[in-house]
Short mmCIF file of C-alpha atoms in Angstrom, two decimals:
data_model
loop_
_atom_site.label_atom_id
_atom_site.label_comp_id
_atom_site.label_asym_id
_atom_site.label_seq_id
_atom_site.Cartn_x
_atom_site.Cartn_y
_atom_site.Cartn_z
CA MET N 1 -186.40 -31.17 101.08
CA ASN N 2 -188.76 -33.87 102.73
CA LYS N 3 -188.42 -37.64 102.56
CA GLN N 4 -190.26 -38.31 99.69
CA THR N 5 -188.75 -35.83 97.02
CA LEU N 6 -185.77 -36.82 98.52
CA ALA N 7 -186.69 -40.34 97.15
CA ALA N 8 -187.92 -39.31 93.97
CA THR N 9 -184.60 -37.68 93.32
CA THR N 10 -183.15 -40.07 94.14
CA ALA N 11 -185.06 -42.86 91.96
CA ALA N 12 -184.88 -41.02 88.51
CA SER N 13 -180.84 -39.79 88.97
CA PRO N 14 -178.98 -42.57 86.63
CA SER N 15 -176.62 -45.43 87.97
CA PRO N 16 -172.86 -43.77 87.96
CA PRO N 17 -171.35 -44.59 85.30
CA SER N 18 -169.05 -47.84 85.63
CA LYS N 19 -165.95 -48.35 85.89
CA LEU N 20 -163.12 -50.60 85.04
CA ARG N 21 -163.02 -53.14 87.93
CA LEU N 22 -160.95 -56.29 87.52
CA PRO N 23 -160.18 -58.25 89.75
CA ARG N 24 -157.24 -57.50 92.21
CA ALA N 25 -154.95 -61.34 90.92
CA ALA N 26 -155.92 -59.59 87.53
CA TRP N 27 -153.78 -57.14 88.07
CA GLY N 28 -150.67 -58.16 89.10
CA LEU N 29 -151.24 -60.31 85.42
CA LEU N 30 -151.65 -57.47 83.96
CA LEU N 31 -147.33 -55.83 83.35
CA PRO N 32 -146.20 -59.90 82.69
CA LEU N 33 -148.39 -60.22 80.23
CA LEU N 34 -147.72 -56.98 78.62
CA ALA N 35 -144.15 -57.63 79.01
CA LEU N 36 -145.19 -61.32 76.78
CA LEU N 37 -147.31 -59.45 74.04
CA ALA N 38 -144.11 -56.89 73.38
CA ALA N 39 -141.26 -59.72 73.76
CA GLU N 40 -143.79 -62.12 71.32
CA VAL N 41 -144.02 -58.62 68.79
CA GLY N 42 -140.10 -57.80 68.93
CA VAL N 43 -139.10 -61.61 67.77
CA ARG N 44 -141.76 -61.91 65.33
CA SER N 45 -141.20 -58.54 63.93
CA GLY N 46 -137.83 -59.68 63.95
CA ALA N 47 -136.86 -56.32 66.68
CA ILE N 48 -135.40 -58.20 68.44
CA PRO N 49 -133.08 -61.27 67.58
CA ASP N 50 -134.09 -64.67 68.64
CA ASN N 51 -131.09 -66.29 69.43
CA LEU N 52 -130.96 -64.22 72.82
CA LEU N 53 -135.03 -63.49 73.28
CA PRO N 54 -137.29 -66.18 72.23
CA ALA N 55 -140.21 -65.58 71.43
CA PRO N 56 -142.94 -66.35 74.33
CA SER N 57 -144.79 -68.94 72.28
CA GLU N 58 -141.64 -70.53 71.93
CA ILE N 59 -140.54 -70.45 75.81
CA ALA N 60 -144.17 -72.17 76.30
CA THR N 61 -143.09 -74.92 73.56
CA THR N 62 -140.47 -75.55 75.07
CA ILE N 63 -141.71 -75.90 78.17
CA ALA N 64 -144.49 -78.33 77.04
CA GLU N 65 -141.58 -80.39 75.33
CA LEU N 66 -139.53 -80.39 78.80
CA ALA N 67 -142.76 -81.47 80.19
CA ARG N 68 -142.68 -84.66 77.91
CA HIS N 69 -138.92 -85.41 79.08
CA GLY N 70 -138.90 -85.11 82.53
CA LEU N 71 -139.31 -81.71 84.03
CA ALA N 72 -141.59 -82.87 86.51
CA GLY N 73 -138.30 -84.44 88.11
CA HIS N 74 -136.37 -81.35 87.84
CA VAL N 75 -138.86 -78.94 89.52
CA LEU N 76 -139.44 -81.93 92.40
CA ALA N 77 -135.67 -82.11 92.77
CA SER N 78 -135.48 -78.46 93.20
CA THR N 79 -138.78 -77.85 95.02
CA VAL N 80 -137.69 -81.13 97.82
CA ARG N 81 -134.13 -79.45 98.21
CA VAL N 82 -135.92 -75.59 98.87
CA ALA N 83 -138.04 -77.49 101.27
CA ILE N 84 -135.50 -78.88 103.19
CA GLY N 85 -132.55 -76.07 102.79
CA PHE N 86 -136.35 -73.79 103.92
CA ALA N 87 -137.18 -75.68 106.67
CA GLY N 88 -133.75 -76.35 108.44
CA GLY N 89 -132.56 -72.78 107.93
CA ALA N 90 -135.62 -71.02 109.27
CA LEU N 91 -136.04 -73.37 112.29
CA LEU N 92 -132.03 -73.11 113.19
CA ALA N 93 -133.22 -69.03 112.40
CA ILE N 94 -135.80 -68.71 114.65
CA VAL N 95 -134.24 -70.71 118.10
CA LEU N 96 -131.07 -69.23 117.22
CA GLY N 97 -132.83 -65.39 116.79
CA ALA N 98 -135.47 -66.29 119.80
CA ALA N 99 -132.42 -66.46 121.58
CA VAL N 100 -130.82 -63.28 120.38
CA GLY N 101 -133.66 -61.53 121.18
CA LEU N 102 -134.82 -62.83 124.00
CA ASN N 103 -131.16 -63.09 125.70
CA ARG N 104 -129.40 -60.39 126.48
CA THR N 105 -125.84 -62.42 126.92
CA ALA N 106 -127.09 -64.33 123.64
CA GLU N 107 -126.94 -61.25 121.85
CA ALA N 108 -123.40 -60.07 123.07
CA LEU N 109 -122.34 -63.24 122.03
CA LEU N 110 -123.69 -64.48 119.17
CA ASP N 111 -125.60 -61.16 117.17
CA PRO N 112 -121.76 -59.68 115.69
CA THR N 113 -120.82 -63.56 114.54
CA PHE N 114 -123.94 -63.47 112.94
CA GLN N 115 -124.05 -60.14 111.33
CA ALA N 116 -120.60 -60.78 109.81
CA LEU N 117 -121.63 -63.84 108.51
CA ARG N 118 -124.35 -62.24 107.01
CA ALA N 119 -122.69 -60.45 104.63
CA ILE N 120 -120.62 -63.16 103.06
CA PRO N 121 -122.19 -63.23 99.16
CA SER N 122 -123.80 -66.81 98.61
CA LEU N 123 -121.60 -67.80 96.06
CA ALA N 124 -118.74 -67.30 98.45
CA TRP N 125 -119.89 -69.91 100.46
CA VAL N 126 -120.20 -72.76 97.95
CA PRO N 127 -116.13 -73.55 97.43
CA LEU N 128 -115.92 -74.04 101.06
CA LEU N 129 -119.20 -76.58 101.06
CA LEU N 130 -117.69 -78.32 98.11
CA LEU N 131 -114.22 -79.09 99.87
CA TRP N 132 -116.00 -79.91 102.92
CA LEU N 133 -119.06 -81.64 102.15
CA GLY N 134 -118.48 -82.77 98.84
CA ILE N 135 -120.77 -82.71 95.46
CA ASP N 136 -123.83 -84.88 96.66
CA GLU N 137 -126.85 -83.10 97.86
CA ALA N 138 -125.35 -81.60 101.83
CA PRO N 139 -123.85 -79.05 99.97
CA LYS N 140 -126.39 -77.61 97.97
CA LEU N 141 -129.01 -78.67 101.09
CA VAL N 142 -126.69 -76.31 103.66
CA LEU N 143 -126.22 -73.20 100.83
CA ILE N 144 -130.71 -73.23 100.95
CA GLY N 145 -130.05 -73.11 104.36
CA ILE N 146 -127.60 -70.15 104.88
CA GLY N 147 -130.17 -68.19 102.35
CA ALA N 148 -133.48 -68.71 104.59
CA PHE N 149 -131.11 -68.41 107.32
CA PHE N 150 -130.38 -65.02 107.64
CA PRO N 151 -133.37 -62.93 107.20
CA VAL N 152 -135.43 -65.45 109.44
CA TYR N 153 -132.97 -64.63 112.47
CA MET N 154 -133.41 -61.11 112.20
CA GLY N 155 -137.26 -61.32 111.80
CA VAL N 156 -137.28 -63.46 115.44
CA ALA N 157 -134.41 -60.99 117.13
CA SER N 158 -135.48 -57.63 116.06
CA GLY N 159 -139.20 -58.65 116.13
CA ILE N 160 -138.59 -59.88 119.72
CA ARG N 161 -136.90 -56.58 120.48
CA ASP N 162 -139.01 -54.48 118.78
CA VAL N 163 -142.31 -55.39 120.89
CA ASP N 164 -144.13 -52.41 122.66
CA ARG N 165 -142.89 -51.90 125.77
CA LYS N 166 -146.43 -50.60 126.95
CA LEU N 167 -147.85 -54.95 126.16
CA ILE N 168 -145.17 -56.32 128.22
CA ASP N 169 -145.87 -53.98 131.08
CA ALA N 170 -148.96 -55.31 130.51
CA ALA N 171 -147.86 -58.45 131.10
CA ARG N 172 -145.55 -57.71 133.75
CA LEU N 173 -148.81 -57.65 136.38
CA TYR N 174 -149.67 -60.77 135.83
CA ARG N 175 -146.15 -62.48 137.50
CA LEU N 176 -145.23 -64.30 134.73
CA SER N 177 -141.53 -65.90 134.44
CA ARG N 178 -139.52 -65.59 131.50
CA PHE N 179 -140.67 -68.52 129.93
CA ALA N 180 -144.11 -67.16 130.06
CA LEU N 181 -143.69 -64.21 128.87
CA ALA N 182 -141.36 -64.97 125.50
CA ARG N 183 -144.43 -67.98 125.21
CA ARG N 184 -147.31 -65.61 125.58
CA VAL N 185 -146.60 -62.52 125.01
CA LEU N 186 -143.20 -61.45 123.07
CA LEU N 187 -143.79 -64.80 120.68
CA PRO N 188 -147.01 -63.69 119.86
CA ALA N 189 -145.89 -59.59 118.97
CA ALA N 190 -142.98 -60.50 117.37
CA LEU N 191 -145.07 -63.13 114.73
CA PRO N 192 -145.86 -60.11 112.16
CA ALA N 193 -141.74 -59.90 112.16
CA ILE N 194 -141.43 -63.35 111.70
CA PHE N 195 -143.46 -63.65 109.12
CA THR N 196 -141.57 -61.06 107.46
CA GLY N 197 -138.22 -62.88 108.08
CA LEU N 198 -139.86 -66.33 106.87
CA ARG N 199 -141.29 -64.28 103.79
CA ASN N 200 -138.08 -63.25 102.75
CA GLY N 201 -135.34 -66.60 103.85
CA LEU N 202 -138.32 -68.37 101.49
CA SER N 203 -137.48 -66.11 98.54
CA LEU N 204 -133.72 -66.50 99.24
CA ALA N 205 -134.04 -70.38 99.30
CA TRP N 206 -135.43 -70.21 96.21
CA MET N 207 -132.15 -68.03 94.77
CA PHE N 208 -129.74 -69.84 96.84
CA MET N 209 -130.80 -73.22 95.17
CA VAL N 210 -130.31 -71.91 91.90
CA ALA N 211 -126.45 -71.14 92.74
CA ALA N 212 -125.99 -74.25 94.30
CA GLU N 213 -127.72 -76.18 91.49
CA LEU N 214 -125.66 -74.30 88.99
CA ILE N 215 -122.54 -75.30 90.43
CA ALA N 216 -123.11 -79.58 90.64
CA ALA N 217 -126.39 -80.65 90.12
CA SER N 218 -127.74 -83.45 87.97
CA GLN N 219 -131.36 -82.58 88.23
CA GLY N 220 -133.56 -79.12 89.11
CA LEU N 221 -134.13 -75.88 87.45
CA GLY N 222 -130.31 -74.84 88.35
CA TYR N 223 -129.21 -77.60 85.67
CA LEU N 224 -131.72 -76.77 83.45
CA LEU N 225 -130.37 -73.63 83.09
CA SER N 226 -126.64 -74.46 83.67
CA ASP N 227 -127.99 -76.78 80.29
CA GLY N 228 -129.42 -73.94 78.38
CA ARG N 229 -126.41 -71.91 79.20
CA GLU N 230 -123.66 -74.83 77.55
CA THR N 231 -126.21 -75.98 74.68
CA SER N 232 -126.83 -72.36 74.05
CA ARG N 233 -130.75 -72.69 74.20
CA ALA N 234 -131.67 -69.96 75.08
CA ASP N 235 -135.24 -71.19 74.86
CA ILE N 236 -134.33 -73.35 77.76
CA VAL N 237 -132.91 -70.77 79.75
CA LEU N 238 -135.78 -68.65 79.91
CA ALA N 239 -138.68 -71.33 80.51
CA ALA N 240 -136.29 -72.25 83.77
CA ILE N 241 -136.53 -68.89 84.86
CA VAL N 242 -140.35 -68.73 84.10
CA LEU N 243 -140.57 -71.57 86.24
CA LEU N 244 -138.52 -70.18 88.85
CA ALA N 245 -140.35 -67.61 89.30
CA LEU N 246 -143.60 -69.27 88.60
CA LEU N 247 -142.82 -71.36 91.79
CA GLY N 248 -141.30 -68.69 94.34
CA LYS N 249 -144.66 -66.90 93.50
CA ALA N 250 -146.62 -69.90 94.24
CA SER N 251 -144.62 -70.76 97.91
CA ASP N 252 -144.79 -67.16 98.41
CA SER N 253 -148.60 -67.02 97.82
CA LEU N 254 -149.20 -70.56 100.09
CA MET N 255 -146.67 -68.26 103.17
CA ARG N 256 -149.24 -65.29 102.95
CA ARG N 257 -152.25 -67.42 103.26
CA LEU N 258 -150.95 -69.07 106.20
CA GLU N 259 -149.81 -65.23 107.43
CA ASN N 260 -152.92 -64.06 107.01
CA ARG N 261 -154.95 -66.77 108.35
CA LEU N 262 -152.40 -66.70 112.03
CA LEU N 263 -151.95 -63.08 111.77
CA ALA N 264 -156.39 -62.37 111.26
CA TRP N 265 -155.30 -60.22 114.65
CA ARG N 266 -153.12 -57.59 113.21
CA ASP N 267 -155.21 -53.95 112.71
CA SER N 268 -153.09 -53.16 109.54
CA TYR N 269 -153.31 -51.03 106.57
CA ALA N 270 -155.52 -52.36 103.66
CA PRO N 271 -155.64 -50.38 101.36
CA SER N 272 -158.65 -50.09 98.81
CA MET Z 1 -161.09 -46.34 158.40
CA THR Z 2 -158.05 -47.92 158.08
CA THR Z 3 -155.14 -47.32 156.25
CA LEU Z 4 -154.78 -49.76 153.76
CA LEU Z 5 -151.82 -48.72 151.41
CA ASP Z 6 -149.12 -46.43 152.44
CA ILE Z 7 -147.10 -44.97 150.18
CA ASN Z 8 -143.71 -43.30 151.08
CA VAL Z 9 -141.22 -42.97 148.39
CA HIS Z 10 -137.71 -40.73 149.59
CA GLU Z 11 -136.89 -40.14 145.81
CA LYS Z 12 -137.12 -41.79 142.17
CA SER Z 13 -134.94 -39.85 139.50
CA TYR Z 14 -134.49 -40.52 136.05
CA GLY Z 15 -130.93 -40.69 135.80
CA PRO Z 16 -130.36 -36.60 136.84
CA ARG Z 17 -133.40 -35.58 137.19
CA ARG Z 18 -135.80 -36.07 140.67
CA VAL Z 19 -139.45 -36.20 139.95
CA LEU Z 20 -140.91 -37.69 143.12
CA HIS Z 21 -138.82 -36.61 146.44
CA ASN Z 22 -140.52 -37.11 149.72
CA LEU Z 23 -143.58 -37.90 148.98
CA GLN Z 24 -145.95 -39.42 151.14
CA LEU Z 25 -149.33 -40.54 150.90
CA GLN Z 26 -152.58 -43.25 152.27
CA LEU Z 27 -155.53 -44.42 150.88
CA ARG Z 28 -157.59 -45.80 153.40
CA GLN Z 29 -160.30 -49.30 152.51
CA GLY Z 30 -162.82 -48.02 150.22
CA GLU Z 31 -161.25 -44.71 149.05
CA ILE Z 32 -161.37 -42.89 145.75
CA VAL Z 33 -157.91 -40.48 145.49
CA SER Z 34 -157.27 -38.65 142.65
CA LEU Z 35 -153.51 -37.62 141.56
CA ILE Z 36 -153.75 -34.29 139.59
CA GLY Z 37 -150.66 -32.24 138.35
CA ALA Z 38 -148.45 -31.23 135.78
CA SER Z 39 -147.38 -33.09 133.27
CA GLY Z 40 -144.38 -34.72 133.53
CA CYS Z 41 -144.80 -34.13 137.91
CA GLY Z 42 -144.36 -37.91 138.51
CA LYS Z 43 -147.68 -38.80 138.63
CA SER Z 44 -146.96 -41.87 136.78
CA SER Z 45 -143.83 -42.42 137.97
CA LEU Z 46 -145.96 -43.49 141.50
CA LEU Z 47 -148.30 -45.79 140.41
CA SER Z 48 -145.96 -47.83 138.51
CA ILE Z 49 -144.17 -48.10 141.45
CA VAL Z 50 -147.28 -48.31 143.83
CA ALA Z 51 -148.10 -51.44 141.39
CA GLY Z 52 -144.53 -52.91 141.45
CA LEU Z 53 -143.64 -52.43 137.70
CA ASP Z 54 -141.00 -49.92 138.89
CA ALA Z 55 -138.57 -51.56 142.11
CA ASP Z 56 -135.95 -48.68 140.88
CA PHE Z 57 -136.81 -46.45 143.55
CA ARG Z 58 -135.74 -45.17 147.06
CA GLY Z 59 -138.65 -45.96 149.54
CA LYS Z 60 -141.05 -48.53 150.95
CA VAL Z 61 -145.05 -49.15 149.97
CA LEU Z 62 -147.27 -50.49 152.70
CA LEU Z 63 -150.10 -52.74 151.89
CA ASP Z 64 -152.01 -53.86 154.89
CA GLY Z 65 -148.73 -52.52 157.20
CA LEU Z 66 -146.77 -54.78 154.99
CA PRO Z 67 -144.00 -53.96 152.49
CA LEU Z 68 -144.96 -54.33 149.02
CA ASP Z 69 -142.13 -56.47 146.77
CA GLY Z 70 -142.73 -56.07 143.17
CA VAL Z 71 -146.22 -56.48 141.21
CA HIS Z 72 -149.03 -58.02 144.32
CA ALA Z 73 -152.63 -59.76 143.04
CA ASP Z 74 -154.21 -57.16 145.12
CA ILE Z 75 -153.31 -54.11 143.13
CA GLY Z 76 -154.89 -53.72 139.34
CA LEU Z 77 -153.40 -51.40 136.83
CA ILE Z 78 -155.47 -50.02 133.73
CA PHE Z 79 -153.58 -48.04 132.01
CA GLN Z 80 -153.69 -45.03 129.91
CA GLU Z 81 -154.56 -46.82 126.55
CA PRO Z 82 -156.13 -50.07 126.94
CA ARG Z 83 -152.97 -52.31 125.97
CA LEU Z 84 -155.18 -55.27 125.74
CA PHE Z 85 -153.05 -57.90 123.94
CA PRO Z 86 -154.08 -58.07 119.83
CA TRP Z 87 -154.08 -61.53 119.03
CA LEU Z 88 -156.38 -62.57 121.83
CA THR Z 89 -160.06 -62.36 122.38
CA VAL Z 90 -161.93 -59.83 124.85
CA ALA Z 91 -162.38 -62.97 126.97
CA GLN Z 92 -158.78 -63.88 126.28
CA ASN Z 93 -157.60 -61.10 127.15
CA ILE Z 94 -160.25 -60.83 130.33
CA ALA Z 95 -158.59 -64.22 131.65
CA PHE Z 96 -155.24 -63.40 130.74
CA GLY Z 97 -153.37 -64.04 134.31
CA LEU Z 98 -155.68 -67.51 134.08
CA GLY Z 99 -153.21 -68.62 130.59
CA ALA Z 100 -155.12 -71.52 128.24
CA GLY Z 101 -158.89 -71.81 128.42
CA GLY Z 102 -159.14 -69.07 130.91
CA GLU Z 103 -161.83 -67.22 128.99
CA HIS Z 104 -164.56 -69.94 130.07
CA ASP Z 105 -163.82 -68.96 133.45
CA PRO Z 106 -167.34 -67.75 134.46
CA ARG Z 107 -165.94 -64.63 136.21
CA VAL Z 108 -165.32 -63.50 132.46
CA ALA Z 109 -169.06 -63.87 131.28
CA ALA Z 110 -169.97 -61.92 134.64
CA LEU Z 111 -167.13 -59.21 134.41
CA LEU Z 112 -168.30 -58.55 130.38
CA GLU Z 113 -171.66 -58.14 131.61
CA GLU Z 114 -170.71 -55.71 134.45
CA VAL Z 115 -168.82 -53.27 132.33
CA GLY Z 116 -171.52 -53.54 129.20
CA LEU Z 117 -170.25 -55.85 126.62
CA GLN Z 118 -171.96 -58.72 126.25
CA GLY Z 119 -171.55 -60.63 123.20
CA HIS Z 120 -168.39 -59.29 122.88
CA ALA Z 121 -166.29 -62.46 124.18
CA ALA Z 122 -165.21 -63.95 120.88
CA SER Z 123 -163.98 -60.70 119.47
CA LEU Z 124 -160.73 -59.37 118.87
CA PRO Z 125 -159.59 -55.90 120.11
CA LYS Z 126 -159.04 -54.36 116.21
CA GLN Z 127 -163.21 -54.81 116.36
CA LEU Z 128 -163.46 -52.19 119.39
CA SER Z 129 -163.96 -49.24 119.82
CA GLY Z 130 -161.77 -47.10 122.62
CA GLY Z 131 -164.68 -47.17 124.85
CA GLN Z 132 -165.59 -50.43 124.36
CA ALA Z 133 -161.38 -51.22 124.26
CA GLN Z 134 -161.17 -49.48 127.47
CA ARG Z 135 -164.15 -50.92 129.01
CA ALA Z 136 -162.52 -54.92 128.65
CA ALA Z 137 -158.92 -53.27 129.88
CA ILE Z 138 -161.80 -52.48 132.78
CA ALA Z 139 -162.59 -55.50 133.18
CA ARG Z 140 -159.28 -56.62 132.97
CA GLY Z 141 -158.16 -54.93 135.77
CA MET Z 142 -160.98 -56.46 138.01
CA PHE Z 143 -160.65 -59.87 136.74
CA GLY Z 144 -157.99 -60.92 139.41
CA GLN Z 145 -160.29 -59.05 141.77
CA PRO Z 146 -157.45 -56.93 143.12
CA ARG Z 147 -158.60 -54.87 146.56
CA ILE Z 148 -156.67 -51.39 145.22
CA LEU Z 149 -157.46 -50.66 141.64
CA LEU Z 150 -154.78 -48.19 139.84
CA LEU Z 151 -155.81 -46.37 137.08
CA ASP Z 152 -153.41 -43.86 134.76
CA GLU Z 153 -155.67 -41.47 133.34
CA PRO Z 154 -157.66 -44.37 131.70
CA PHE Z 155 -159.79 -42.45 129.26
CA SER Z 156 -158.04 -39.25 128.72
CA ALA Z 157 -158.45 -41.43 125.12
CA VAL Z 158 -161.83 -41.00 124.43
CA ASP Z 159 -164.14 -38.91 123.33
CA ALA Z 160 -166.43 -36.64 125.92
CA PHE Z 161 -168.92 -38.58 125.84
CA THR Z 162 -167.42 -41.98 126.16
CA ARG Z 163 -165.32 -40.65 129.29
CA MET Z 164 -168.58 -39.80 131.19
CA LYS Z 165 -170.02 -43.70 131.17
CA LEU Z 166 -166.76 -45.01 131.74
CA GLN Z 167 -166.47 -42.41 134.89
CA GLU Z 168 -169.71 -43.68 135.63
CA LEU Z 169 -168.65 -47.39 135.19
CA LEU Z 170 -165.85 -46.78 137.44
CA ALA Z 171 -167.88 -44.85 140.20
CA THR Z 172 -170.26 -48.01 139.95
CA VAL Z 173 -167.76 -51.23 139.94
CA ALA Z 174 -165.71 -49.21 142.54
CA ALA Z 175 -168.86 -48.71 144.55
CA ARG Z 176 -170.40 -52.86 144.16
CA HIS Z 177 -167.08 -54.23 144.98
CA GLY Z 178 -165.42 -51.50 147.62
CA LEU Z 179 -162.55 -51.05 145.50
CA THR Z 180 -159.73 -48.69 146.91
CA VAL Z 181 -159.13 -46.66 143.91
CA LEU Z 182 -155.90 -44.18 142.90
CA LEU Z 183 -156.78 -42.96 140.02
CA VAL Z 184 -154.49 -40.34 137.96
CA THR Z 185 -155.80 -37.46 135.63
CA HIS Z 186 -155.42 -34.18 134.35
CA ASP Z 187 -158.98 -33.47 134.25
CA ILE Z 188 -160.74 -31.84 137.38
CA ASP Z 189 -164.41 -32.41 136.84
CA GLU Z 190 -163.22 -36.16 136.81
CA ALA Z 191 -161.61 -36.29 139.93
CA LEU Z 192 -163.92 -34.06 142.28
CA TYR Z 193 -167.11 -36.36 140.55
CA LEU Z 194 -165.00 -40.08 141.31
CA SER Z 195 -162.73 -38.90 144.24
CA ASP Z 196 -163.78 -38.57 147.60
CA ARG Z 197 -159.84 -37.10 147.80
CA ILE Z 198 -158.00 -34.86 145.65
CA VAL Z 199 -154.26 -34.48 146.13
CA MET Z 200 -152.20 -32.44 144.12
CA LEU Z 201 -148.82 -33.39 143.27
CA ASP Z 202 -145.94 -29.82 142.66
CA THR Z 203 -144.45 -29.21 139.69
CA ARG Z 204 -141.09 -29.59 141.03
CA ALA Z 205 -140.35 -33.30 142.69
CA GLY Z 206 -141.44 -32.75 146.67
CA PRO Z 207 -144.25 -33.34 149.19
CA PRO Z 208 -147.79 -32.82 148.12
CA ARG Z 209 -148.98 -29.11 147.16
CA GLY Z 210 -152.22 -29.61 148.01
CA HIS Z 211 -155.07 -32.17 149.95
CA TYR Z 212 -158.82 -31.46 149.53
CA ASP Z 213 -161.80 -33.44 150.53
CA VAL Z 214 -165.00 -33.86 148.50
CA THR Z 215 -167.14 -33.51 150.96
CA GLN Z 216 -170.11 -34.15 148.95
CA PRO Z 217 -171.50 -37.88 149.62
CA ARG Z 218 -170.76 -40.23 146.58
CA PRO Z 219 -172.48 -41.22 144.09
CA HIS Z 220 -171.73 -37.63 143.23
CA THR Z 221 -173.59 -35.53 140.71
CA ARG Z 222 -171.97 -33.43 138.18
CA ALA Z 223 -170.47 -30.36 138.69
CA PRO Z 224 -172.57 -29.32 141.56
CA ALA Z 225 -172.60 -26.14 142.29
CA ALA Z 226 -171.85 -26.93 146.20
CA GLN Z 227 -168.32 -27.44 144.47
CA ALA Z 228 -167.40 -24.54 142.18
CA ALA Z 229 -165.72 -23.18 144.99
CA LEU Z 230 -163.38 -26.33 145.71
CA LYS Z 231 -162.90 -26.98 141.91
CA ASP Z 232 -162.35 -22.43 141.84
CA SER Z 233 -159.38 -22.80 144.54
CA ILE Z 234 -157.65 -26.15 142.99
CA LEU Z 235 -157.20 -24.44 139.42
CA ALA Z 236 -156.53 -21.45 141.76
CA GLU Z 237 -153.39 -23.46 142.64
CA LEU Z 238 -153.27 -25.47 139.94
CA HIS Z 239 -151.66 -21.50 138.61
CA ALA Z 240 -149.63 -21.02 141.65
CA ALA Z 241 -147.81 -24.65 140.80
CA HIS Z 242 -147.42 -23.43 136.89
CA ALA Z 243 -148.98 -26.51 136.36
CA ILE Z 244 -151.47 -25.01 133.70
#
């Protein structure tokens, strides 16, 4: 087939059938929207008792009502607790995780203890923290910090330990000091694992925040959950759950954007 | 020519397995020597020892008659894979030895041009082809202006055409800078094309099984008829050593 014939054939051929093309973000909304729709239909048709599962439209009304009566204060209180607790826990985890990843003695000294502490459920810490720190902000922040600590610690320590030995050999040719090797090679190479730990730690920080606020708080989304349970208001409980999901997703998206920005060098699999 | 590098390894073992034993090898200034032999015969171990990356052996390596103790600025090493630091640009990789800001050193631009990577200074390693990445690795190995360049099967992971181009690049760079080169390769044609001398390691740890001088002056041509007999005798010896 010569060029002219090929061009003519191409021009005459019909355009391929258009496929359903949704923005990537829209795909993520599909499942929640379907669940909301099913719940709405189920409650309105009477198939689901509305005292157990209020209709999504009712939950939206509750959120709007709460917004007029101090919801922002609850959201802010929880967000600030998570921010402070996560920052403290993650910072300590980065320092100790780096020490354990970089130094065999530190690993032998610290890692067995941390692995044992990691297995303790979040609620087991609560009585001890209340005994030690009272019922003010301190125990809540420490509990959130504990939640954030272990995933970040694991990410940093294992990330450094798993750095490709070949890269380290390449760096050793430059007679770097131990500190320079850690700063210029080990930490950058471990950054993907560190970010995985940070994202997991942030997610756990939200969970531990709820545990902390359920027990002793007068403000926050955990308090709203507790309040909704005590007053048998399933709509408030679900409103708080929805807000927790949205805040958790938003904070993870922020962390993911930071990760994508700092790890733009990664040559990783990106499914089409 | 005077001896620049004098390698004398009495023993190198990995646990109970001895890979090098009573191996002596001298490299003269400006000479290109290829090491060939079966997989696992200790070629790469020998390069690690000479590069100063492996101190766990009995023996000594002399540079200009002085014993080497660890990594030395006069000795560069290029690995089988480029081993570029993926978070650094090509220029930052080349000037890694200088640290932050080293990419602005004028030697970087000169080396980029020399290895044919103009315009790739700000590229990340993931944006390079295999051949380009190995060119960057060669530039990085050259940045510290070493007198000796060690290469561990540096072109084995690239396609045949790229390999030929990289071989020509290495020959040009070595001649221009008067480099002394110790090249580990499994490719006899590559060894014949690049080397002044080929040393064959035995399958069992011990002295080299054979030394072959490539009499043709550099720059060599590819697969000249005059070297057919030499290639045949190397192949026959590799068969005898059960290396192939």
